[in-house]
Every structure is written in structure tokens, then in C-alpha cells.
Tab-separated table of C-alpha atoms in Angstrom:
chain	number	residue	atom	x	y	z
S	331	UNK	CA	35.442	107.474	222.326
S	332	UNK	CA	37.751	104.570	223.121
S	333	UNK	CA	36.637	101.155	221.936
S	334	UNK	CA	37.482	98.270	224.170
S	335	UNK	CA	39.401	95.433	222.537
S	336	UNK	CA	36.780	93.159	224.013
S	337	UNK	CA	34.241	94.500	221.510
S	338	UNK	CA	36.109	92.816	218.655
S	339	UNK	CA	36.110	89.132	217.833
S	340	UNK	CA	39.629	87.792	218.264
S	341	UNK	CA	41.425	86.949	215.023
S	342	UNK	CA	44.431	84.662	214.734
S	343	UNK	CA	46.144	86.713	212.026
S	344	UNK	CA	45.692	90.039	210.264
S	345	UNK	CA	43.835	88.131	207.511
S	346	UNK	CA	41.307	86.537	209.840
S	347	UNK	CA	41.990	82.800	210.138
S	348	UNK	CA	44.602	82.514	207.395
S	349	UNK	CA	48.251	83.402	207.064
S	350	UNK	CA	49.328	85.590	204.175
S	351	UNK	CA	50.969	82.631	202.406
S	352	UNK	CA	47.688	80.683	202.541
S	353	UNK	CA	46.373	82.909	199.749
S	354	UNK	CA	49.093	81.776	197.322
S	355	UNK	CA	48.378	79.047	194.794
S	356	UNK	CA	50.050	75.922	196.113
S	357	UNK	CA	51.111	74.257	192.867
S	358	UNK	CA	52.326	75.577	189.540
S	359	UNK	CA	49.634	73.475	187.833
S	360	UNK	CA	47.070	76.020	189.006
S	361	UNK	CA	48.930	78.958	187.485
S	362	UNK	CA	48.437	79.961	183.851
S	363	UNK	CA	49.649	82.872	181.780
S	364	UNK	CA	52.701	83.710	183.895
S	365	UNK	CA	56.330	83.774	182.733
S	366	UNK	CA	58.364	81.253	184.726
S	367	UNK	CA	62.041	81.165	185.638
S	368	UNK	CA	62.406	78.123	183.385
S	369	UNK	CA	61.542	80.433	180.487
S	370	UNK	CA	64.298	82.837	181.528
S	371	UNK	CA	66.828	79.995	181.704
S	372	UNK	CA	66.059	78.930	178.145
S	373	UNK	CA	65.832	82.330	176.464
S	374	UNK	CA	65.876	85.362	178.798
S	375	UNK	CA	65.212	88.062	176.199
S	376	UNK	CA	62.137	86.349	174.778
S	377	UNK	CA	60.836	85.532	178.269
S	378	UNK	CA	61.081	89.176	179.302
S	379	UNK	CA	59.336	90.434	176.178
S	380	UNK	CA	56.545	87.909	176.730
S	381	UNK	CA	55.869	89.501	180.100
S	382	UNK	CA	56.148	92.981	178.573
S	383	UNK	CA	53.379	92.136	176.109
S	384	UNK	CA	51.190	90.749	178.897
S	385	UNK	CA	51.667	93.936	180.936
S	386	UNK	CA	50.908	96.144	177.929
S	387	UNK	CA	47.794	94.183	177.029
S	388	UNK	CA	46.537	94.430	180.600
S	389	UNK	CA	46.699	98.214	180.487
S	390	UNK	CA	45.161	98.326	177.004
S	391	UNK	CA	42.285	96.125	178.187
S	392	UNK	CA	41.621	98.500	181.060
S	393	UNK	CA	41.719	101.515	178.749
S	394	UNK	CA	39.219	99.876	176.394
S	395	UNK	CA	36.827	98.572	179.022
S	396	UNK	CA	36.823	100.968	181.967
S	397	UNK	CA	33.872	103.408	182.081
S	398	UNK	CA	33.997	106.197	179.516
S	399	UNK	CA	32.755	109.741	179.792
S	400	UNK	CA	31.597	111.276	176.538
S	401	UNK	CA	32.174	114.915	177.446
S	402	UNK	CA	35.692	114.676	178.813
S	403	UNK	CA	39.128	115.934	177.972
S	404	UNK	CA	40.798	112.947	179.630
S	405	UNK	CA	42.844	110.432	177.645
S	406	UNK	CA	40.856	107.830	175.693
S	407	UNK	CA	37.603	109.503	176.715
S	408	UNK	CA	37.821	107.773	180.098
S	409	UNK	CA	36.080	109.091	183.178
S	410	UNK	CA	38.216	110.717	185.858
S	411	UNK	CA	37.770	107.698	188.132
S	412	UNK	CA	38.824	105.344	185.337
S	413	UNK	CA	41.959	107.373	184.688
S	414	UNK	CA	42.921	107.306	188.354
S	415	UNK	CA	42.504	103.524	188.472
S	416	UNK	CA	44.643	103.067	185.351
S	417	UNK	CA	47.318	105.325	186.824
S	418	UNK	CA	47.509	103.087	189.910
S	419	UNK	CA	47.698	99.972	187.733
S	420	UNK	CA	50.385	101.608	185.595
S	421	UNK	CA	52.577	102.312	188.627
S	422	UNK	CA	52.190	98.714	189.791
S	423	UNK	CA	52.977	97.488	186.279
S	424	UNK	CA	56.202	99.504	186.125
S	425	UNK	CA	57.392	98.042	189.435
S	426	UNK	CA	56.639	94.522	188.207
S	427	UNK	CA	58.228	95.143	184.790
S	428	UNK	CA	61.461	96.259	186.418
S	429	UNK	CA	61.399	93.185	188.650
S	430	UNK	CA	61.179	91.031	185.535
S	431	UNK	CA	63.915	93.118	183.921
S	432	UNK	CA	66.250	92.351	186.828
S	433	UNK	CA	65.425	88.646	186.467
S	434	UNK	CA	66.164	88.908	182.740
S	435	UNK	CA	69.556	90.535	183.465
S	436	UNK	CA	70.526	87.827	185.970
S	437	UNK	CA	69.554	84.909	183.754
S	438	UNK	CA	71.264	86.495	180.761
S	439	UNK	CA	74.462	86.814	182.787
S	440	UNK	CA	74.116	83.253	184.125
S	441	UNK	CA	73.621	81.801	180.646
S	442	UNK	CA	76.627	83.659	179.281
S	443	UNK	CA	78.767	82.345	182.142
S	444	UNK	CA	77.732	78.760	181.442
S	445	UNK	CA	78.696	79.252	177.777
S	446	UNK	CA	82.168	80.681	178.443
S	447	UNK	CA	83.404	77.131	177.803
S	448	UNK	CA	82.907	77.979	174.105
S	449	UNK	CA	85.341	80.903	174.149
S	450	UNK	CA	88.835	80.749	172.693
S	451	UNK	CA	90.160	82.728	175.633
S	452	UNK	CA	88.436	83.185	178.961
S	453	UNK	CA	90.568	84.605	181.752
S	454	UNK	CA	88.693	83.356	184.790
S	455	UNK	CA	90.954	85.118	187.318
S	456	UNK	CA	90.485	88.462	185.575
S	457	UNK	CA	86.761	87.775	185.234
S	458	UNK	CA	86.210	87.366	188.978
S	459	UNK	CA	88.508	90.221	189.925
S	460	UNK	CA	86.718	92.654	187.602
S	461	UNK	CA	83.290	91.363	188.516
S	462	UNK	CA	83.308	92.304	192.180
S	463	UNK	CA	85.826	94.193	194.307
S	464	UNK	CA	85.219	91.687	197.115
S	465	UNK	CA	86.807	88.949	195.010
S	466	UNK	CA	90.220	90.515	194.288
S	467	UNK	CA	92.211	87.804	196.068
S	468	UNK	CA	90.873	84.936	193.930
S	469	UNK	CA	88.423	84.076	196.692
S	470	UNK	CA	84.775	84.215	195.633
S	471	UNK	CA	82.538	85.263	198.504
S	472	UNK	CA	78.965	83.999	198.234
S	473	UNK	CA	76.369	84.335	200.961
S	474	UNK	CA	75.619	81.003	202.619
S	475	UNK	CA	71.879	81.487	202.070
S	476	UNK	CA	72.472	81.295	198.330
S	477	UNK	CA	74.076	77.882	198.794
S	478	UNK	CA	71.342	76.685	201.143
S	479	UNK	CA	68.572	77.943	198.898
S	480	UNK	CA	69.707	75.852	195.927
S	481	UNK	CA	69.947	72.525	197.763
S	482	UNK	CA	68.372	69.731	195.748
S	483	UNK	CA	68.343	71.825	192.577
S	484	UNK	CA	70.127	71.395	189.261
S	485	UNK	CA	72.345	74.303	190.163
S	486	UNK	CA	73.479	76.865	187.596
S	487	UNK	CA	76.817	78.202	188.816
S	488	UNK	CA	76.213	81.312	186.730
S	489	UNK	CA	72.951	82.015	188.530
S	490	UNK	CA	74.610	81.511	191.897
S	491	UNK	CA	77.159	84.175	190.943
S	492	UNK	CA	74.478	86.495	189.528
S	493	UNK	CA	72.438	86.274	192.730
S	494	UNK	CA	75.515	87.344	194.690
S	495	UNK	CA	76.066	90.545	192.710
S	496	UNK	CA	74.517	93.822	193.832
S	497	UNK	CA	74.515	96.047	190.752
S	498	UNK	CA	71.516	94.928	188.740
S	499	UNK	CA	69.712	98.242	189.288
S	500	UNK	CA	72.720	100.138	187.887
S	501	UNK	CA	72.828	99.863	184.065
S	502	UNK	CA	76.434	101.043	183.920
S	503	UNK	CA	77.397	98.279	186.339
S	504	UNK	CA	75.534	95.713	184.206
S	505	UNK	CA	77.636	96.848	181.235
S	506	UNK	CA	80.722	96.162	183.347
S	507	UNK	CA	79.424	92.704	184.239
S	508	UNK	CA	79.095	91.853	180.533
S	509	UNK	CA	82.510	93.332	179.770
S	510	UNK	CA	84.073	91.161	182.499
S	511	UNK	CA	83.591	88.176	180.175
S	512	UNK	CA	86.110	89.807	177.835
S	513	UNK	CA	83.548	91.326	175.449
S	514	UNK	CA	84.651	94.847	174.573
S	515	UNK	CA	81.170	96.241	174.034
S	516	UNK	CA	78.674	98.447	175.795
S	517	UNK	CA	75.746	96.082	176.154
S	518	UNK	CA	73.474	99.038	176.914
S	519	UNK	CA	74.073	102.162	174.833
S	520	UNK	CA	74.609	105.574	176.431
S	521	UNK	CA	71.004	106.477	175.644
S	522	UNK	CA	69.850	103.228	177.243
S	523	UNK	CA	71.859	103.972	180.379
S	524	UNK	CA	70.096	107.281	180.905
S	525	UNK	CA	66.583	105.937	180.431
S	526	UNK	CA	67.141	102.735	182.412
S	527	UNK	CA	68.595	104.704	185.325
S	528	UNK	CA	65.465	106.857	185.327
S	529	UNK	CA	63.211	103.780	185.255
S	530	UNK	CA	65.055	102.194	188.177
S	531	UNK	CA	64.671	105.383	190.203
S	532	UNK	CA	60.958	105.564	189.415
S	533	UNK	CA	60.588	101.930	190.443
S	534	UNK	CA	62.393	102.750	193.706
S	535	UNK	CA	60.111	105.704	194.364
S	536	UNK	CA	56.974	103.660	193.672
S	537	UNK	CA	58.065	100.839	195.981
S	538	UNK	CA	59.780	102.774	198.771
S	539	UNK	CA	58.346	106.303	198.907
S	540	UNK	CA	54.659	105.806	198.081
S	541	UNK	CA	54.997	106.770	194.395
S	542	UNK	CA	56.414	110.181	195.243
S	543	UNK	CA	59.685	111.510	193.840
S	544	UNK	CA	61.374	112.896	196.942
S	545	UNK	CA	63.686	115.873	196.579
S	546	UNK	CA	66.848	113.863	197.356
S	547	UNK	CA	65.876	111.170	194.834
S	548	UNK	CA	65.090	113.745	192.153
S	549	UNK	CA	68.655	115.075	192.399
S	550	UNK	CA	70.065	111.665	191.435
S	551	UNK	CA	68.574	111.644	187.916
S	552	UNK	CA	68.756	114.612	185.541
S	553	UNK	CA	65.417	113.719	183.912
S	554	UNK	CA	63.642	113.883	187.286
S	555	UNK	CA	64.993	117.144	188.718
S	556	UNK	CA	61.963	119.135	187.544
S	557	UNK	CA	59.617	116.546	189.095
S	558	UNK	CA	60.971	116.917	192.627
S	559	UNK	CA	58.303	116.427	195.296
S	560	UNK	CA	55.623	115.271	192.856
S	561	UNK	CA	53.508	112.151	192.780
S	562	UNK	CA	54.358	109.668	190.037
S	563	UNK	CA	51.492	109.854	187.555
S	564	UNK	CA	52.053	108.557	184.021
S	565	UNK	CA	50.025	109.206	180.910
S	566	UNK	CA	47.946	106.254	179.747
S	567	UNK	CA	50.286	105.623	176.809
S	568	UNK	CA	53.375	105.152	178.988
S	569	UNK	CA	53.362	101.349	179.287
S	570	UNK	CA	52.828	100.911	175.540
S	571	UNK	CA	55.787	103.174	174.752
S	572	UNK	CA	57.917	101.548	177.462
S	573	UNK	CA	57.261	98.051	176.135
S	574	UNK	CA	58.105	99.205	172.615
S	575	UNK	CA	61.306	100.729	173.983
S	576	UNK	CA	62.267	97.472	175.704
S	577	UNK	CA	61.789	95.634	172.402
S	578	UNK	CA	64.260	97.933	170.677
S	579	UNK	CA	66.780	97.933	173.553
S	580	UNK	CA	66.868	94.142	173.723
S	581	UNK	CA	67.045	93.688	169.968
S	582	UNK	CA	70.006	96.045	169.604
S	583	UNK	CA	71.908	94.963	172.736
S	584	UNK	CA	71.523	91.253	171.948
S	585	UNK	CA	72.748	91.824	168.393
S	586	UNK	CA	75.891	93.502	169.768
S	587	UNK	CA	76.475	90.704	172.260
S	588	UNK	CA	75.814	87.860	169.815
S	589	UNK	CA	78.169	89.303	167.219
S	590	UNK	CA	80.983	89.625	169.753
S	591	UNK	CA	80.316	86.212	171.326
S	592	UNK	CA	80.446	84.415	167.961
S	593	UNK	CA	83.709	86.184	167.103
S	594	UNK	CA	85.265	84.677	170.222
S	595	UNK	CA	84.146	81.040	169.771
S	596	UNK	CA	87.110	78.651	169.746
S	597	UNK	CA	86.133	76.822	166.532
S	598	UNK	CA	83.444	76.626	163.881
S	599	UNK	CA	81.324	74.065	165.727
S	600	UNK	CA	77.787	74.581	164.398
S	601	UNK	CA	76.172	73.367	167.615
S	602	UNK	CA	77.871	76.110	169.617
S	603	UNK	CA	76.715	78.794	167.193
S	604	UNK	CA	73.152	77.510	167.337
S	605	UNK	CA	73.157	77.308	171.124
S	606	UNK	CA	74.306	80.916	171.432
S	607	UNK	CA	71.819	82.140	168.828
S	608	UNK	CA	68.936	80.277	170.467
S	609	UNK	CA	69.863	81.602	173.907
S	610	UNK	CA	70.250	85.199	172.749
S	611	UNK	CA	67.350	85.344	170.302
S	612	UNK	CA	64.751	88.014	170.965
S	613	UNK	CA	61.276	86.974	169.832
S	614	UNK	CA	58.045	88.841	170.519
S	615	UNK	CA	54.384	87.916	170.347
S	616	UNK	CA	53.968	91.333	168.672
S	617	UNK	CA	56.896	91.701	166.218
S	618	UNK	CA	55.627	95.087	165.035
S	619	UNK	CA	56.982	96.585	168.270
S	620	UNK	CA	60.538	96.128	166.985
S	621	UNK	CA	59.747	98.814	164.420
S	622	UNK	CA	60.854	102.220	165.721
S	623	UNK	CA	58.179	103.886	163.595
S	624	UNK	CA	55.250	102.150	165.332
């Protein structure tokens, strides 16, 4: 049976009488409990871990408060319906965590760039040439929208550069970005590279292929080959373990970077040391998660 369009009351938009953007809070004063970009500017590692803890606690709250089923073999004694709901929330949480991780990477890079004035030697020509193959001829190409978007702002040149780079979902490329400053370190370890690459692919599959690992995508990551064609369904402990893993990755990578940065400072100015340490410090609302034995 065909239904005539005339049987429906006309609506101005898909959300009745409002545009999608009308459902957003209009001022930051109305928003509480969210990590802001200002936090990432000040101390990117700590800002990211703050969000990690919030994401973990959200999942833990759901696990503790969703309906239970006494005679069940499911995790945490949850009912089947509760487990399905938590699995959906977990997938959404992973996508959001990786979005925050990209923001962390960009603001870390931007802050390091701003502090290159502290270095004994900083070869700016080599830096730009190694950073992006498009910039080999000492001409930095930045999309005009990046310039337009920052009008009226206290512009961070480092952030403008970071926004113009395309490799933030490639951990090996991020290592190269850090090395372009002249630091001869692997910011992410080889083990980190493997796990982060897997996380980025899972995030891609959640966002772009309806939380299904397609066969072509599975071939890109060794860890995912055996999961080809499957839906992405995590155990209920995944976010807890992931957040703990991020604590350890950031602690170790920031220690490597801070040690190398301080070695390269052009004099023993205490203020410079303190600025670097404060920028690179990694503080958590749950310090126990830095312990690998937790």
C-alpha cells in the first residue's frame, strides 16, 4: 500500500522544527565534565588521560547499574540485553577515545614546536622538509581554510602546522613527526606501533563500515586477519584495559621525549626546564593505572 505524502504533516527539517545544530549547547558555560582544547594546550597528556578516566568510569557505571540476571554466564552477571547495550557503548567510546587521542597528538606536536626556541640547535629547513614531502622546496603549503578558521584567535603556529598534516592515524608517521624536531627517539615503541595501528583500524571500521571488519581492512593489520568479516564486539573489560594501556604508553613515551628535550636545551635556564616538564607531565585522576600489575 502506497501512502500519500499528503497524509503526513509537513516538517521543515528531519528533526521536526529544529536544525541539527539547534540541539547543541550554545555556550561553554552550560557544559560541565568535558575536556576542552584549552586543557590540551596546557598539558596534552594529562588532558587525554582525564578523558580516558571519564570514558572508563562511564562503562564501569553501566556495568554496575544495568539490569543483572542471576542465572547467566554473561560477564558481570549482566542480562543479555544489558551486555548488548554495553557493547554498543563500548564501540562508541573507542571511536571517541581515538578522536581525543588524535587531538592529544596534535597539541603535543604544536606545543613542542612552540618550544623549539629552547633548543641549542633547531634546523628549521630540515624540519619542514622531513615533516611533509609537499614542503621540500622550503615552501610550506597550508590549506586556506586553516588560515580562515583561526581568524581572531591567539594563533598557535604549531597547531596550524599540525592541522595541516595528514598522518595522525599512522603511529609510525607520528614517530617521524617527533623525530623531525631533531630528537633521535621512537616516541612510540614498536609494541605501541602495533597496538595503536590496530586501534586506529578498529576505529575506522566502527565509524565507516558499521562496526564490521571488512575482509580488505582485516588484511591491513596482522592482529585482525582472523576477525575478517566479523562484527566488532568487545568484552566488557576492554575499555578498562585500554585506558590502563594508554596510561603506560603516555608515561613511557613522555619520559623518553622529556629526557631528550632537556638534553637539547641551549642553557641551564630553570624556567625552560620547568615549562617543558609542566607541558609534558602525565598526571591521572587514578594513578594506580600507571602500575602494569593492576
